[in-house]
Coordinates of C-alpha atoms in Angstrom, one line a residue:
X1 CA 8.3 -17.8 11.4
X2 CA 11.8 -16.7 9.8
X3 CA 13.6 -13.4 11.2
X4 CA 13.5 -10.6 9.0
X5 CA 17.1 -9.2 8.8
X6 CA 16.2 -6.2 10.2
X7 CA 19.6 -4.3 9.7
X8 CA 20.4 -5.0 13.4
X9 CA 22.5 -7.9 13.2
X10 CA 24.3 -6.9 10.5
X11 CA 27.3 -3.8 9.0
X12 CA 24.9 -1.0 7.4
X13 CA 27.6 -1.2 4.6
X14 CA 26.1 -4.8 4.1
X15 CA 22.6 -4.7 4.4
X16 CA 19.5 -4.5 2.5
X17 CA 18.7 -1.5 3.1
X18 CA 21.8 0.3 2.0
X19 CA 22.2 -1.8 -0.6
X20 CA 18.7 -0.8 -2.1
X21 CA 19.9 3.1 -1.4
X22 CA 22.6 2.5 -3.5
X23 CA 19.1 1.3 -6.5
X24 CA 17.4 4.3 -6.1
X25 CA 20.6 6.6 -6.3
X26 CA 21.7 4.8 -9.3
X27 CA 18.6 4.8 -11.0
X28 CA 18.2 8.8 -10.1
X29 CA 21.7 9.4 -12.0
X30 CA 21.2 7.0 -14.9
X31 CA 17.3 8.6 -15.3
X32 CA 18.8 12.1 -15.7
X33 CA 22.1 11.5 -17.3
X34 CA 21.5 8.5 -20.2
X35 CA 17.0 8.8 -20.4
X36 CA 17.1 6.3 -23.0
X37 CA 19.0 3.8 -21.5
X38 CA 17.4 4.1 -18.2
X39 CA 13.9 3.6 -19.9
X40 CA 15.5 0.1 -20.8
X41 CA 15.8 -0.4 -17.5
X42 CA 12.1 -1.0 -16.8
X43 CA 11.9 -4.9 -17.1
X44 CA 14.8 -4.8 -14.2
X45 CA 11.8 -3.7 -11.7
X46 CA 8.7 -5.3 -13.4
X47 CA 10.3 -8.5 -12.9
X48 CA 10.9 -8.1 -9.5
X49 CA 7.8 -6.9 -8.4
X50 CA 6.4 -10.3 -10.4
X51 CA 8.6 -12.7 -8.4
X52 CA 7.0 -10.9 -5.3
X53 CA 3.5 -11.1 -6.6
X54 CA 4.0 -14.7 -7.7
X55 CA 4.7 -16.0 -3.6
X56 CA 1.7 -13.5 -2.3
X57 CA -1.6 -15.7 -2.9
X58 CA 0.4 -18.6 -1.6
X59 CA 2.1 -17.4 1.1
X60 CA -1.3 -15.1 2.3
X61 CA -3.1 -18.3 1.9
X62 CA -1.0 -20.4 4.3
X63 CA 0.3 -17.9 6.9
X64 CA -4.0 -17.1 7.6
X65 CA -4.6 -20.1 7.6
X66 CA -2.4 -21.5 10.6
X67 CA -3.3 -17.8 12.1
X68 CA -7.3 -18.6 12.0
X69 CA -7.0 -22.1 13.1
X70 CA -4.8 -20.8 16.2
X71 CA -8.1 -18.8 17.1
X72 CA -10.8 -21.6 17.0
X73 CA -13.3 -19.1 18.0
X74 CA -15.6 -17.7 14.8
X75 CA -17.1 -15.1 16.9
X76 CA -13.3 -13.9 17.7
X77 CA -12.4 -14.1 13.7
X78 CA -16.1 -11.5 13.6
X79 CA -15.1 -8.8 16.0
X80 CA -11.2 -8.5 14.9
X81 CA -12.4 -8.3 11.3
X82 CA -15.4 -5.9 12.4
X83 CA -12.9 -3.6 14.4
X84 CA -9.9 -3.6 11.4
X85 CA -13.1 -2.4 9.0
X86 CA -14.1 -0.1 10.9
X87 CA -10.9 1.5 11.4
X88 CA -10.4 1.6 8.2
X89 CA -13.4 3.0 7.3
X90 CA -12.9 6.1 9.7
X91 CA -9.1 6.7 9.4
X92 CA -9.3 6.4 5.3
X93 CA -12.4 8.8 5.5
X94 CA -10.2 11.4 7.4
X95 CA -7.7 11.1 4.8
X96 CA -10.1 12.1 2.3
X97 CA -11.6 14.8 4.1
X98 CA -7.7 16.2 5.4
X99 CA -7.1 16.1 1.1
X100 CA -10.0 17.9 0.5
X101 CA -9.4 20.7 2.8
X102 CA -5.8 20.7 1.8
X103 CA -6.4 21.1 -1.5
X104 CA -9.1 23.9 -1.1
X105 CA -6.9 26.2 1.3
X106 CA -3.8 25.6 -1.3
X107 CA -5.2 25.8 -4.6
X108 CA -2.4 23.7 -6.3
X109 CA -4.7 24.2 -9.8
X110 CA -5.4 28.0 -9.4
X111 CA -4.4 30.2 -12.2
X112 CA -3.7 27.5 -15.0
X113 CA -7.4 28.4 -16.7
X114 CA -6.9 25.6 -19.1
X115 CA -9.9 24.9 -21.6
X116 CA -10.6 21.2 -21.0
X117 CA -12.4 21.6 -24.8
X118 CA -8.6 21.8 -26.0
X119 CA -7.5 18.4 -24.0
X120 CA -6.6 15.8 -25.7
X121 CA -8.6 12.9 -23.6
X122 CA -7.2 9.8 -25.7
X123 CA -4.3 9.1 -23.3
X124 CA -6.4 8.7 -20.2
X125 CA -9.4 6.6 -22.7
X126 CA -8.1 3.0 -21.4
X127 CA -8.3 4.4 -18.0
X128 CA -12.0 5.9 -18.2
X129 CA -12.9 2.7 -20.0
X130 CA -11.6 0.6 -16.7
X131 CA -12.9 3.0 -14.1
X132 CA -16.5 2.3 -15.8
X133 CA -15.9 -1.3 -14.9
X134 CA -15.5 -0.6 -11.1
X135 CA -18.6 -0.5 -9.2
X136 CA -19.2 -1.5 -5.4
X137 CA -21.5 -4.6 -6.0
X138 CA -19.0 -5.9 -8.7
X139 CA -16.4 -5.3 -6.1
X140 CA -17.8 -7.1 -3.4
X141 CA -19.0 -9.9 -5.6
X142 CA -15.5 -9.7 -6.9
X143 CA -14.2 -11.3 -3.4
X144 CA -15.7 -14.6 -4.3
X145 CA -13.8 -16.1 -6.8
X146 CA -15.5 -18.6 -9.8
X147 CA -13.4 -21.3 -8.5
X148 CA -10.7 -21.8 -6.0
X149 CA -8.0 -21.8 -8.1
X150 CA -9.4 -19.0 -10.2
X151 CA -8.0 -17.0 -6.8
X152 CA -4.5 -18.2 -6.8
X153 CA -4.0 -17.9 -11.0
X154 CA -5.5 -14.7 -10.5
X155 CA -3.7 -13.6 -7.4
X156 CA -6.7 -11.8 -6.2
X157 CA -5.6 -11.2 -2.4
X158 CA -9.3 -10.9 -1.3
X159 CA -10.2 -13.4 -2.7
X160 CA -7.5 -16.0 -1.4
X161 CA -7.9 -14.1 1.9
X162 CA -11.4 -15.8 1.9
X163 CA -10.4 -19.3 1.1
X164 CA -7.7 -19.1 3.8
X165 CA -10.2 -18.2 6.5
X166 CA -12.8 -20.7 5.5
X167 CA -10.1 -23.2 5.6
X168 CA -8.1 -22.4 8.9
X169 CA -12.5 -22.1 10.5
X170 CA -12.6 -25.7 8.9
X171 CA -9.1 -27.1 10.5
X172 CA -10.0 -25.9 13.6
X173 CA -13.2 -27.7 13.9
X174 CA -11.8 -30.8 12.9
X175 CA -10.2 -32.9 15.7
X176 CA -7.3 -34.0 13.2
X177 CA -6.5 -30.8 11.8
X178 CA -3.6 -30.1 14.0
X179 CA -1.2 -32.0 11.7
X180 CA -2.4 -30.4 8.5
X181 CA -2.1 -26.6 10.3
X182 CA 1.3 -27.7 11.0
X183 CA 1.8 -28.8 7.7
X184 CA 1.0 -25.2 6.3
X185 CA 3.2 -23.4 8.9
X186 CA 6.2 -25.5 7.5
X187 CA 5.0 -24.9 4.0
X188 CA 4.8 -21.4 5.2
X189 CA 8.2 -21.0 6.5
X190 CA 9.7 -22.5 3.2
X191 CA 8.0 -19.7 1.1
X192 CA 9.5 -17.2 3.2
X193 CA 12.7 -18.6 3.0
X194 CA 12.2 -18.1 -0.9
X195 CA 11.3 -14.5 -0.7
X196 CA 14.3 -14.1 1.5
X197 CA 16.4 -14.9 -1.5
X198 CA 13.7 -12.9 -4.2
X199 CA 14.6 -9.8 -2.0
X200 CA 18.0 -9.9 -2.5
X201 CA 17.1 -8.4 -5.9
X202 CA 15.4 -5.4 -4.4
X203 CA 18.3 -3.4 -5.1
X204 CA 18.1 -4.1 -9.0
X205 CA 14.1 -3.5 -8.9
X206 CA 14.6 -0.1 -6.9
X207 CA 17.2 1.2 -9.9
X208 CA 15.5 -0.5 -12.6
X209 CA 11.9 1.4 -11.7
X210 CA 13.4 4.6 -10.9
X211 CA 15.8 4.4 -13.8
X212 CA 12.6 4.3 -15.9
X213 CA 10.2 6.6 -14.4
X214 CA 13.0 9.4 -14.2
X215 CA 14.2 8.4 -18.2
X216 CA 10.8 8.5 -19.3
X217 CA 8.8 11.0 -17.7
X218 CA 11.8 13.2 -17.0
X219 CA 12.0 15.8 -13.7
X220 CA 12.6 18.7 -15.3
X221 CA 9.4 18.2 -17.8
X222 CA 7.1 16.9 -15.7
X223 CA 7.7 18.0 -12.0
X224 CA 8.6 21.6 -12.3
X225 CA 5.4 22.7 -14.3
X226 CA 2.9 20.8 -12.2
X227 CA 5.4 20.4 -8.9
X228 CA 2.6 22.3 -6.8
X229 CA 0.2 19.7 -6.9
X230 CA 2.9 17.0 -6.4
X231 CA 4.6 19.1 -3.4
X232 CA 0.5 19.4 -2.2
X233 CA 0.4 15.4 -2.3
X234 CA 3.9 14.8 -0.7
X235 CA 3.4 17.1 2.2
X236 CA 0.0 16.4 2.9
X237 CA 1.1 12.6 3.1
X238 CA 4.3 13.3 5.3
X239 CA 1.5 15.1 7.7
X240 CA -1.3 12.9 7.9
X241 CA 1.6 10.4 8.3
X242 CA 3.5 12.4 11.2
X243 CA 0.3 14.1 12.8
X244 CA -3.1 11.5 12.5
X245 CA -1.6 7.9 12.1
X246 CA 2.1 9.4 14.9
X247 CA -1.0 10.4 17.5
X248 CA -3.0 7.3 17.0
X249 CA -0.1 4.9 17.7
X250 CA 1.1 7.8 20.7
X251 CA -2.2 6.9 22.2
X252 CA -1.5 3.1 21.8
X253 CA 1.7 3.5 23.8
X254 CA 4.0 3.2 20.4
X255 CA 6.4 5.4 18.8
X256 CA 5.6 6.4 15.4
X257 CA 9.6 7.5 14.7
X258 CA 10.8 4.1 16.4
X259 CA 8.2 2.2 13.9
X260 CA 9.5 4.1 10.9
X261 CA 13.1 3.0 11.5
X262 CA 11.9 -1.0 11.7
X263 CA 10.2 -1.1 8.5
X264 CA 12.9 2.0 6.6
X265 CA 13.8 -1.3 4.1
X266 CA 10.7 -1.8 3.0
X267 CA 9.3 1.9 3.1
X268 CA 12.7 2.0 0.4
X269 CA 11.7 -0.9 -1.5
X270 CA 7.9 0.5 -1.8
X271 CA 9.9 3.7 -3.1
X272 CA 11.4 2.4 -5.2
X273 CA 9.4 0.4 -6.7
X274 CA 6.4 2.3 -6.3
X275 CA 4.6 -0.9 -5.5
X276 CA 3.3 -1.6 -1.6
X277 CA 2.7 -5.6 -3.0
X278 CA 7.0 -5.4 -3.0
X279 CA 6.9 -5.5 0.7
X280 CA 3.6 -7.3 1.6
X281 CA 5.3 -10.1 2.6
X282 CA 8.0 -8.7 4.5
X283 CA 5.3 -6.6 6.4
X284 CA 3.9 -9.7 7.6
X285 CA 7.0 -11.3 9.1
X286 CA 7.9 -7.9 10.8
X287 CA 4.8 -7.3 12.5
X288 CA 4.8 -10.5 13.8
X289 CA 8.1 -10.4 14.9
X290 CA 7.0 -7.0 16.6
X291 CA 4.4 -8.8 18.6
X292 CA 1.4 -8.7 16.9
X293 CA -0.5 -12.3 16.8
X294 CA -0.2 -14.3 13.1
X295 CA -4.2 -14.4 12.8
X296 CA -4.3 -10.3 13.7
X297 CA -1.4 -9.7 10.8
X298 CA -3.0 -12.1 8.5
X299 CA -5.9 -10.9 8.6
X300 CA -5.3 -7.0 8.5
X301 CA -2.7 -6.6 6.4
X302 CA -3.9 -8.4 3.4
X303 CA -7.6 -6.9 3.7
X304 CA -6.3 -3.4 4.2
X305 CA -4.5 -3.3 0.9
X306 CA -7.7 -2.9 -0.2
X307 CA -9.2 -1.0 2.3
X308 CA -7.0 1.0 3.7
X309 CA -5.7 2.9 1.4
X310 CA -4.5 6.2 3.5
X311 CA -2.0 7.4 0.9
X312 CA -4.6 6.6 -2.5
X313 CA -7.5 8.7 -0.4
X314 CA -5.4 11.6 -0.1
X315 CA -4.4 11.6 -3.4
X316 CA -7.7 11.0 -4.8
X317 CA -9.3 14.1 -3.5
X318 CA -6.2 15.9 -4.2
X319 CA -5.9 15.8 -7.4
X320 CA -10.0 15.7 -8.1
X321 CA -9.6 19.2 -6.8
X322 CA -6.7 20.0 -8.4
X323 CA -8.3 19.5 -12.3
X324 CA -11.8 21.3 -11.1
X325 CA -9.3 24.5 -10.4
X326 CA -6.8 24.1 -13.3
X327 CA -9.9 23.9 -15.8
X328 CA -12.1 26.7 -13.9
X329 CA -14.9 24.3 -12.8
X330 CA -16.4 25.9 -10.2
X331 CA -18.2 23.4 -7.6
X332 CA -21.0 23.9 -4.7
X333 CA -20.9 22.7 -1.3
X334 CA -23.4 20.0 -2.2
X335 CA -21.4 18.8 -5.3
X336 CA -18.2 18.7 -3.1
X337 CA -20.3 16.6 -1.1
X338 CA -21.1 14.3 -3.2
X339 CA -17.5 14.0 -5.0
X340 CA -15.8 13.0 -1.1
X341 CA -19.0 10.4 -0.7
X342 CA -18.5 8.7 -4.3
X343 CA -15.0 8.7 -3.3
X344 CA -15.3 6.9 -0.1
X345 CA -17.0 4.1 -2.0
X346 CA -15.1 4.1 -5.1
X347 CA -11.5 4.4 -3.4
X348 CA -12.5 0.7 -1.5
X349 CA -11.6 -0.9 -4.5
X350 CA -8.5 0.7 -6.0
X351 CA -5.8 -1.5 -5.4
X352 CA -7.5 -4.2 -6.9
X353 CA -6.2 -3.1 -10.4
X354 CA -3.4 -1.6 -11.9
X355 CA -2.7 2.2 -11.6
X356 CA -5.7 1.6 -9.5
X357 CA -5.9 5.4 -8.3
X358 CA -5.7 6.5 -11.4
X359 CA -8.6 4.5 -12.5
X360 CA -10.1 5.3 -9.4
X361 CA -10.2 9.1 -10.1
X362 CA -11.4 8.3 -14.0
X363 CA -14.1 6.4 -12.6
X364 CA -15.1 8.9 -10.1
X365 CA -14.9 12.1 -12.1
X366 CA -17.2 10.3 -15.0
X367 CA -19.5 8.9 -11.8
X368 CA -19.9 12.6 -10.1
X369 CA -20.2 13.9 -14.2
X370 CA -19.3 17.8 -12.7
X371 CA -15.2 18.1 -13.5
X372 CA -14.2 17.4 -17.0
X373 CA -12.4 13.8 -17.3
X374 CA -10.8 15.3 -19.9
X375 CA -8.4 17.3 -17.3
X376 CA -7.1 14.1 -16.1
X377 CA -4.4 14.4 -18.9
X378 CA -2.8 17.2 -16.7
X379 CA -1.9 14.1 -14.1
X380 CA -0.6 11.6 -16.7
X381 CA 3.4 13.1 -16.2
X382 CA 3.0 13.1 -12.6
X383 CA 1.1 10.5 -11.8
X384 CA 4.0 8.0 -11.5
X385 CA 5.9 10.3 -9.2
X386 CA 2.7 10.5 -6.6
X387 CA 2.2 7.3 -6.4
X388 CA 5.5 6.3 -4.8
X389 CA 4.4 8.8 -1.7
X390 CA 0.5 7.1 -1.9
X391 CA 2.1 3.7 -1.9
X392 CA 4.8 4.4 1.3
X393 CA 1.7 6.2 2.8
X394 CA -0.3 3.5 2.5
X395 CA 2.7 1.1 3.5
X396 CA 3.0 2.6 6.7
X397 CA -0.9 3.5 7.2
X398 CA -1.4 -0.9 7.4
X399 CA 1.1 -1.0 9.4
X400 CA -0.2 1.2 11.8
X401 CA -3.8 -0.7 11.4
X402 CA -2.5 -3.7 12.7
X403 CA -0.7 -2.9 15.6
X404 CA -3.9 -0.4 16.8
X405 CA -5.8 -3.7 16.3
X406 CA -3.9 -5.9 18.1
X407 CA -3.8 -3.9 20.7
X408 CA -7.5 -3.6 20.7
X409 CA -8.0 -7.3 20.9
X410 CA -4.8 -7.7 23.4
X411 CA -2.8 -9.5 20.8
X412 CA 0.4 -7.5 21.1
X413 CA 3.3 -8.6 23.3
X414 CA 4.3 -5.2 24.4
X415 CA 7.3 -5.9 25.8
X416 CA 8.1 -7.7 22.4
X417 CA 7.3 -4.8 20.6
X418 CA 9.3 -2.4 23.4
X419 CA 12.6 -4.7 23.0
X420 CA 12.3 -4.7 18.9
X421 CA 11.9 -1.1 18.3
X422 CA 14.5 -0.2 20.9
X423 CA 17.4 -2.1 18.7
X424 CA 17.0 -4.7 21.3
X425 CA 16.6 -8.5 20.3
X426 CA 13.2 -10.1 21.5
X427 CA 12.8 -13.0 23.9
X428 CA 12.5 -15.8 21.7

């Protein structure tokens, strides 16, 4: 598989990573000093984050499926998926429940006493209207596409994640399959040779996305009045990420710090762009070149950017909280309850739309029917500026997954892994 330019090889003055520093800073200065040109900016990162999405289904699709035919072994493919589920179930679970307290012992909302009668509710109407749509059958019938194209036009990762698996079981039962798994790894290493040349663009996505979310929603409007939430999100996020997912790879041997440092590109890129999909397949060549098997990453990271969404969970409960106390809606024990059970089901499926967590928490609150949706208009300035921490969150919370996984199934070259994250280049 091609070598990620880690940074390593290269003057810092030169590489990606500086180079996108130099997006985001930009972007930051034209957002506060010219808003209205810096809200024209906003086709600059759509379009990246587009010529990303456009290589994912394709390059997800090959890359599992010379990583499932490598195993050969369908009981094998069971028990890694079984073990990636149910960490994810657990770990995105204490997320919710870490929010939940957070957000109790804070009380980011407290003393607003706004009369949710007085909202006006048509700005978050779309979003209502979507989170209706999302219900946990739908969603699981939703991962079998109508047809097999359907999944690539659609770029449904799920559901391409599927078709790769079924393909790579079917290549390695067939005696003459060898050729056409080597086939895909070629046609494999061409498409990351193409998003090699998409991501030298990052920098221009990074300004033109923060350009426009500064310029249009503007810091001074939106994050001073409601910055106690959105410091409640950020710091909550920065300790789930230092404190649960730092002692679950100490116990696995890794350094959390060291990890951070390999993938500080693309936790800059998913900044920037607020946008985890930026990176995906960057994330897949790195922990592979970190020692983690091809069927392990292929099969992990796609899946858990639908189900383990660290960064969304914490938000999710967060700001639920959050508009119960700002509108003086008063909830039991038992309704609490309820609202962190909905939200374990309902969160499963929030990256499978746009502003998923947003549409998420619409479709939760109408669901749970005890905190006015109405209040969700208090989020609407903010929103944009929390999701870049749920989407770095969530970055690094896969990244995690996959290397606690490997290691689980004794897929990780440690010494690999020891020699990358020390600055030291790995035995080829």
């Amino acid at each position: 598989m091609p070598q990620a330019n880690s940074g390593k090889s290269t003057k810092f003055h030169r590489s990606l990573y500086f180079r996108v520093i130099l997006g985001v800073v930009a972007g930051l200065v034209l957002g506060i000093v010219k808003p209205t040109w810096a809200v024209s900016m906003q086709p600059l990162g759509e379009g990246f984050i587009k010529l990303i999405r456009m290589m994912i289904a394709p390059l997800i699709f090959f890359t599992v499926v010379v990583g499932i035919s490598s195993i050969g072994d369908m009981k094998k493919l069971g028990r890694v998926g079984l073990k990636a589920l149910l960490y994810f179930e657990v770990v995105t679970t204490l997320a919710l429940g870490i929010g939940l307290v957070v957000v109790k012992i804070v009380q980011p909302g407290r003393g607003m006493n706004v009369n949710a009668a007085t909202l006006d509710a048509s700005a978050i109407r779309q979003y209502a209207a979507q989170g209706q749509q999302l219900h946990a059958v739908d969603f699981l019938l939703n991962i079998i596409p109508d047809t097999a194209v359907g999944a690539f036009a659609k770029g449904e990762i799920l559901q391409v994640l599927l078709l790769a698996i079924l393909a790579g079981l079917a290549l390695s039962a067939w005696p003459q399959g060898a050729t056409l798994v080597e086939a895909c790894d070629k046609i494999a290493h061409v498409l990351f040779r193409v998003i090699a040349l998409i991501m030298q663009a990052a920098p221009f996505g990074a300004f033109g996305a923060i350009a426009f979310t500064i310029g249009k929603f503007g810091a001074s409007k939106t994050l001073l009045p409601l910055g106690k939430v959105l410091l409640c999100v950020y710091l909550t996020s920065a300790a789930f990420v230092f404190v649960v997912l730092g002692s679950i790879l100490y116990l696995h041997g890794i350094s959390l710090w060291k990890f951070l440092k390999y993938i500080r590109a693309e936790l800059l890129i998913a900044l920037g762009t607020s946008s985890s999909e930026s990176v995906l397949p960057r994330m897949l060549v790195k922990l592979e070149e970190l020692g983690c098997s091809k069927s392990v990453v292929g099969l992990v990271i796609p899946s858990g950017y639908s189900f383990n969404l660290d960064g969304t969970s914490i938000y999710l409960t967060i700001a639920a909280l959050f508009v119960a106390q700002a509108t003086n809606t008063h909830l039991t024990g038992g309704q609490e309850a309820v609202l962190l059970l909905v939200l374990i089901l309902s969160s499963k499926g929030s990256a499978a739309v746009t502003g998923g967590g947003f549409i998420t928490l619409a479709a939760t609150l109408t669901a749970v029917g005890t905190i006015p949706v109405a209040g969700l208009t208090l989020l609407l300035g903010i929103d944009r500026f929390m999701s870049e921490m749920r989407t770095m969150t969530n970055l690094i919370g896969n990244g995690v997954a996959t290397l606690v996984v490997a290691r689980w199934e004794g897929e990780l070259d440690r010494e690999k892994a020891d020699q990358v994250l020390n600055g030291k280049p790995a035995a080829q």
